[in-house]
XYZ file of C-alpha atoms in Angstrom:
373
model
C 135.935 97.467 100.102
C 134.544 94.526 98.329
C 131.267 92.732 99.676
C 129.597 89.227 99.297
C 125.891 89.513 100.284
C 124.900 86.067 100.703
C 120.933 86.177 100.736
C 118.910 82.623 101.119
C 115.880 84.015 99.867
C 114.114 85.146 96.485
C 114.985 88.116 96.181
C 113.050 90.652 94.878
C 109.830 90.081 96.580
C 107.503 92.035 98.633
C 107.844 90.344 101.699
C 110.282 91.217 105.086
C 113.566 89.360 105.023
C 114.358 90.389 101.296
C 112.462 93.892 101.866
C 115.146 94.113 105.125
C 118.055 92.903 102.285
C 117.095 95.373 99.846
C 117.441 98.094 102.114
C 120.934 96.625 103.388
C 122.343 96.786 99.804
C 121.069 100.213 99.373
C 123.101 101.268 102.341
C 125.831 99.713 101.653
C 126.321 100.605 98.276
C 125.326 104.863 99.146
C 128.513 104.120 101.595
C 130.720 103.397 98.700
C 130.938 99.520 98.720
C 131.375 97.374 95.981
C 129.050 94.844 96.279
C 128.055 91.203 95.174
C 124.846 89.928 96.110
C 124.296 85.518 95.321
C 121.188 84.858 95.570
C 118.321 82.247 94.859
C 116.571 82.028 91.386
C 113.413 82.879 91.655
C 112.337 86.491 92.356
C 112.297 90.429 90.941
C 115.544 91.947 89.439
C 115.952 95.374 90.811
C 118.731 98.436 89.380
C 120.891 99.068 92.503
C 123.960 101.124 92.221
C 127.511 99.627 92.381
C 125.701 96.616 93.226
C 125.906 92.736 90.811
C 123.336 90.578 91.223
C 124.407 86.700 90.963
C 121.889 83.887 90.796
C 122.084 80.107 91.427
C 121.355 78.201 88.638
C 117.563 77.566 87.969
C 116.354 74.290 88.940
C 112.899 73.680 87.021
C 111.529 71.537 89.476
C 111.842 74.220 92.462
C 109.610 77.561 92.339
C 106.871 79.308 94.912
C 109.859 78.814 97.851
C 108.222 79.823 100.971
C 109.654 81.657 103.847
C 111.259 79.736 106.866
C 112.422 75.766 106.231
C 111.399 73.992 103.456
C 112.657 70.949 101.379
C 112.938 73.648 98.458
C 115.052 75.822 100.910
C 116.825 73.512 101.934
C 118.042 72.397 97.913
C 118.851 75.882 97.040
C 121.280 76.332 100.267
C 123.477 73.445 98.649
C 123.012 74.946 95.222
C 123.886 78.109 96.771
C 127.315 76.493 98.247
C 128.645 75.341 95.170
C 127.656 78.792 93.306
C 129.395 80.607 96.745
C 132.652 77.989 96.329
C 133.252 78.907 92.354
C 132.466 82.357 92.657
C 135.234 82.600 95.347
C 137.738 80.916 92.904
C 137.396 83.167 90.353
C 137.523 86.297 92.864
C 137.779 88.006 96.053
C 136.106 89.838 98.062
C 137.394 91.790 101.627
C 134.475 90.547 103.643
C 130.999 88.044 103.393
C 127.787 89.422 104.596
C 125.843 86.310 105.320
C 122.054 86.555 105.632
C 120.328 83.803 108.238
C 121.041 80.204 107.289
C 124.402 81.433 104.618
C 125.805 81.863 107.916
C 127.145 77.918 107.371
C 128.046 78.572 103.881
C 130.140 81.681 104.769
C 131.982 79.501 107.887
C 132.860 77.097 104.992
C 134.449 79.976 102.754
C 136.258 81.230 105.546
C 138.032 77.760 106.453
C 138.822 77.774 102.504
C 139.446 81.239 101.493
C 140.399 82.611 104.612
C 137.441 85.441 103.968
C 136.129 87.168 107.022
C 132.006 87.069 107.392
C 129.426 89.067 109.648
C 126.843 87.114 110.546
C 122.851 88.627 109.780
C 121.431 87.096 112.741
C 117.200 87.395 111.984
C 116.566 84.327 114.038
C 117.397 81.583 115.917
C 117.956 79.079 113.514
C 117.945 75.954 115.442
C 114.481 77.025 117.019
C 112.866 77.982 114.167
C 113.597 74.563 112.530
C 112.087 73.018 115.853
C 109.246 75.017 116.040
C 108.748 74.288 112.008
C 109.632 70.929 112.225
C 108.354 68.966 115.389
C 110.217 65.654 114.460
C 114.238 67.360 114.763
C 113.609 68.713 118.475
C 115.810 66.036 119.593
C 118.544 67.328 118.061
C 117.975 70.912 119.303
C 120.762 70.459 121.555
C 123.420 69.925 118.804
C 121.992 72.837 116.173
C 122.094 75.010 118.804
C 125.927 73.727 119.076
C 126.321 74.541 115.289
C 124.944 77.805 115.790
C 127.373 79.108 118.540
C 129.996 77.702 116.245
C 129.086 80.260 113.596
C 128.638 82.862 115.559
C 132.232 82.532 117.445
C 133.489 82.041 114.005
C 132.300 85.241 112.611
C 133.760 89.179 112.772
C 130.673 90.262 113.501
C 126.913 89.777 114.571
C 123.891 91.989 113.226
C 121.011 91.316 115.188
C 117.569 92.406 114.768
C 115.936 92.143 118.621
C 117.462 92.589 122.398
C 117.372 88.620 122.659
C 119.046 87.518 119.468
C 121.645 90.043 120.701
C 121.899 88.422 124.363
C 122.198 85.209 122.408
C 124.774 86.144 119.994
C 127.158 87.627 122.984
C 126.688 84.519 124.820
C 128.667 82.723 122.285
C 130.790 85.501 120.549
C 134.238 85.893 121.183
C 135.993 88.255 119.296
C 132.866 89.158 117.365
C 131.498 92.544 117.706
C 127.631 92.102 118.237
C 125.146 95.017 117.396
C 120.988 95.538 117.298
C 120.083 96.965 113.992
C 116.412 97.051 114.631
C 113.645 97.023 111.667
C 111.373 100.234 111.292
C 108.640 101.409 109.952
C 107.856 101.238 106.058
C 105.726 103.643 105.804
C 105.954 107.184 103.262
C 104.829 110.224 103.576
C 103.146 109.628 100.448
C 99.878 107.984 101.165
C 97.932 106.451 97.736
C 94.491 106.058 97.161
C 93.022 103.249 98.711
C 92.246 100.359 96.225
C 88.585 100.392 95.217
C 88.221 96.710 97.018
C 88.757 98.489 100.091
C 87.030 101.502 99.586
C 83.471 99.534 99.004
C 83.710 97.396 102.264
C 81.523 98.480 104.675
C 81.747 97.790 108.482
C 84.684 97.922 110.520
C 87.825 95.831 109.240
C 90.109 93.567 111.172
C 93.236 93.561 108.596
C 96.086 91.397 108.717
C 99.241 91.968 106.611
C 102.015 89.525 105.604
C 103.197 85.941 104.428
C 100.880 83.178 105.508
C 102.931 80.697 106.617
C 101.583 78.488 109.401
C 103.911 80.216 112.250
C 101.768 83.709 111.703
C 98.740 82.029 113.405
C 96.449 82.576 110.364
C 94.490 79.112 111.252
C 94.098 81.167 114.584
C 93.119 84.346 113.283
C 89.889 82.704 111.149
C 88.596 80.615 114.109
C 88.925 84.078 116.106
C 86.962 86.155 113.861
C 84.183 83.558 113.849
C 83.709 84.206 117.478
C 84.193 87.894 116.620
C 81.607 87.800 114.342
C 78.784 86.228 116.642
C 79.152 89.801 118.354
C 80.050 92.414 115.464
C 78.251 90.653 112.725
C 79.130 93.608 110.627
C 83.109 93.588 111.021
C 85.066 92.334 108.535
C 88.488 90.444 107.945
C 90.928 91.546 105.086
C 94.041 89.425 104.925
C 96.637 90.743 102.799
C 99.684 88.644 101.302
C 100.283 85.627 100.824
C 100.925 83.488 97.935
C 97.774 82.145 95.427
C 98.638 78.883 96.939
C 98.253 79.997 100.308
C 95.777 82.304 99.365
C 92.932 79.734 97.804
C 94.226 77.253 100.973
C 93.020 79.645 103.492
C 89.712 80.774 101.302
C 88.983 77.253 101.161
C 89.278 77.281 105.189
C 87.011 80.412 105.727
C 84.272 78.898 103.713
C 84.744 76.218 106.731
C 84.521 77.903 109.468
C 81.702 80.098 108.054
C 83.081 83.333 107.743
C 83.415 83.296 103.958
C 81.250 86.225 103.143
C 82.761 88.419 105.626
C 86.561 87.321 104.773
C 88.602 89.023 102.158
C 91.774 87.756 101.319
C 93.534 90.192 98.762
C 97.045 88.438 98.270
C 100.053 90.848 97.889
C 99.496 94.858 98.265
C 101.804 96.753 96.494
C 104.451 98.553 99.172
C 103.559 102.479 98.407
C 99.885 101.745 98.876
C 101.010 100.195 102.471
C 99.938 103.023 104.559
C 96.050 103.575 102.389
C 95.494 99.672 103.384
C 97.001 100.127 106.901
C 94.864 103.017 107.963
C 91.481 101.658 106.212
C 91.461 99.498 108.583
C 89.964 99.604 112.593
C 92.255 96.982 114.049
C 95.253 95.150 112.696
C 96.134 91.958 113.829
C 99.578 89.841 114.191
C 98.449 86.661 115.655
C 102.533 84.938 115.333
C 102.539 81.828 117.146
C 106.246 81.642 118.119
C 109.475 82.900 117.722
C 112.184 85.576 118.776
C 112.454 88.033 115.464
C 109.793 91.025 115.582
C 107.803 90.682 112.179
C 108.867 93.377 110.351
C 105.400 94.667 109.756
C 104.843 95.885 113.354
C 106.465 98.945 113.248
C 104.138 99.478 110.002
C 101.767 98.679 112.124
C 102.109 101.097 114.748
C 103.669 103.741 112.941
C 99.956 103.723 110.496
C 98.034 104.897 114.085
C 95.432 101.886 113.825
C 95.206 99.822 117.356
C 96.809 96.328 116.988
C 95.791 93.018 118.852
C 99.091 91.312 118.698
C 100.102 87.406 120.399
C 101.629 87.867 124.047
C 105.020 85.827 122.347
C 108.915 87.270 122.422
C 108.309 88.199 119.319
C 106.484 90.632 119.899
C 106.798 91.866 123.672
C 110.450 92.931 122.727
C 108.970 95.845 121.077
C 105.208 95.980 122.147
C 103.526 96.557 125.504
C 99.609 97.110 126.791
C 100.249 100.661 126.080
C 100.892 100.913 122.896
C 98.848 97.318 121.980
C 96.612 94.714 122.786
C 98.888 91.918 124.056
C 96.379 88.643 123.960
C 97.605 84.938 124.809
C 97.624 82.878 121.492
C 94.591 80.804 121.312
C 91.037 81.120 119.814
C 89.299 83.312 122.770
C 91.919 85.947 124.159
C 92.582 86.664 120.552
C 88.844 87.009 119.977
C 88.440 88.917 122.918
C 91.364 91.439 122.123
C 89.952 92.074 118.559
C 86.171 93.093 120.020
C 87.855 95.053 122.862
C 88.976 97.077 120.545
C 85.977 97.174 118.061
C 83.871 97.929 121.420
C 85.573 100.485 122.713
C 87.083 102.895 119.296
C 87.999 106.025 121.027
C 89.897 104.207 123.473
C 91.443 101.913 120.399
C 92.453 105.490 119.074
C 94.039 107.197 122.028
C 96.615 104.003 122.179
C 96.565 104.127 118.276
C 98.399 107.521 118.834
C 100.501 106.155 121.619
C 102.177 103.812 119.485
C 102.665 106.175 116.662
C 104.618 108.169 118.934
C 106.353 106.031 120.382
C 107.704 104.189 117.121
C 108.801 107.479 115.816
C 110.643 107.917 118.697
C 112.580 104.647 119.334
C 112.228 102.625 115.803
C 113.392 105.273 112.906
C 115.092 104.377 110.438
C 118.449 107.151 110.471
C 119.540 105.152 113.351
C 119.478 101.311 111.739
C 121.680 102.712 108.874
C 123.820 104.487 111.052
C 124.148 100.627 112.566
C 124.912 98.901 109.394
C 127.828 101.725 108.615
């Protein structure tokens, strides 16, 4: 069988969605799939077997394309269009995978090419445009309208959390509607910490992924100045991010005064994931909104470290008070969660191990794949 992987993203780069793609092409091509991926310009080529990469032409005015909506984004999905219409002149395929917002490209190829599509379902799309951008909420009402249009329209539905699957069998029809669930990304082979880590002294509040305004970084500095007043020794490490990002949010720790105690590292490489995960005494995912579980929670609790995580859908799909620290998102319950933890360590452990357990036991990764077969 012949595959279209239709992936609205930069692809490769060491962040979730594309990490989640990478892995999906993997699987598919191990089940003996011939697959296509069309994808945006900007990003890592990586060998995969019986798998083509296709890019959308550069555009020289376009790079650093951030996760969730952007103007850039938004460019590249119309570039990404005409690129998806030619390449399905010239040939076929059985079936179109299409990844978040390709969902709308791949209705369009159906209507025109009569080519079935499953539908990777890693959000709500109209609500994280209104939670992105403020101004469109109006018209929440009508995306939402779009976006049980594609869903009905498609074969299938691959969802990633309980409520994107309650949402997608709302509207589906015919449409078969699964949960493939992320998991932890963690090997048994655990590097060296980096020698940045290694010389930090103090305990370490670590955060680890993109830095977009939705993951609550703004939060997480005013926090740790309040943390601070009462462990003057802790330190934060944020890892990821773009430079951009990166000197943006340096700039804002100098600020708020916590400068000398702040370390922003930008990206860590994935096989040292578990040496920076477990360096740490508490890791922190202070998301503001949304449905999707960040990926990098079942890192998080597969690594053993406690984690002071937002009280948000996010994350109480998968998380609980036993296995984290579920704080409201503002400046003092997420301040208050972090020196819990940093006040009380042996009871930070204990739950550490609960949540090791218990991602082992419910979030491995045999069972996604299974899914996606």
């Amino acid at each position: 069988m012949r595959v279209l992987v239709l992936a609205p993203q930069p692809f490769f780069q060491l962040r979730g969605t594309p990490i989640a793609t990478k892995l999906l092409l993997e699987r598919l091509s191990e089940g003996g799939y011939q697959v296509d991926l069309l994808t945006l310009h900007e990003g890592a080529d990586v060998d995969l077997l019986n798998c083509r990469i296709h890019r959308i032409p550069r555009i020289p005015w376009i790079n650093g394309i951030p996760p969730g909506f952007s103007i850039k984004k938004l460019i590249c999905d119309v570039v990404m269009l005409v690129t998806a219409w030619q390449l399905c002149r010239k040939q076929k395929w059985d079936v179109i995978h299409a990844i978040e917002e390709s969902v709308f490209i791949a209705w369009l190829l159906k209507k025109r090419f009569g080519i079935p599509y499953v539908y990777d379902m890693d959000s709500s799309l109209p609500e994280q445009l209104a939670d992105t951008v403020p101004v469109v909420r109006p018209m929440l009402p009508l995306a939402q309208k779009f976006e049980a249009a594609m869903i009905a329209g498609s074969h299938g539905v691959m969802t990633m959390c309980k409520s994107l699957e309650d949402l997608a069998r709302l509207h589906a029809k015919d449409a078969i509607v699964v949960r493939v669930e992320d998991f932890s990304l963690l090997s048994d082979e655990n590097a060296e910490a980096p020698e940045v880590l290694k010389s930090l002294d103090g305990p370490i509040v670590m955060y680890v992924g993109n830095l977009q305004s939705y993951q609550g970084i703004d939060l997480l500095l005013n926090s740790f100045a309040k943390v601070q007043v009462i462990h003057p020794d802790a330190r934060l490490v944020i890892c990821g991010g773009s430079p951009k990002d990166v000197a943006r949010y340096r700039k804002y720790a100098r600020y708020v005064g916590i400068d000398r105690r702040t370390h922003l590292l930008g990206v860590c490489d994935l096989p040292m994931l578990m040496s920076y995960l477990q360096r740490a005494d508490v890791l922190v995912s202070p998301r503001l909104n949304g449905r999707n579980t960040p990926m990098k929670i079942y890192s998080y609790l597969d690594s053993g470290t406690p984690v002071v995580a937002t009280q948000i859908p996010s994350h109480s799909h998968v998380l609980s008070d036993n296995v984290a620290v579920m704080v409201s998102p503002n400046v003092n319950s997420m301040s208050e969660g972090i020196s819990q933890v940093l006040d009380c360590p042996a009871e930070g452990i204990a739950m550490g191990k609960r949540a090791q357990q218990y991602v082992q036991d419910h979030f491995h990764p045999e069972a996604a794949l299974e899914t996606i077969d």
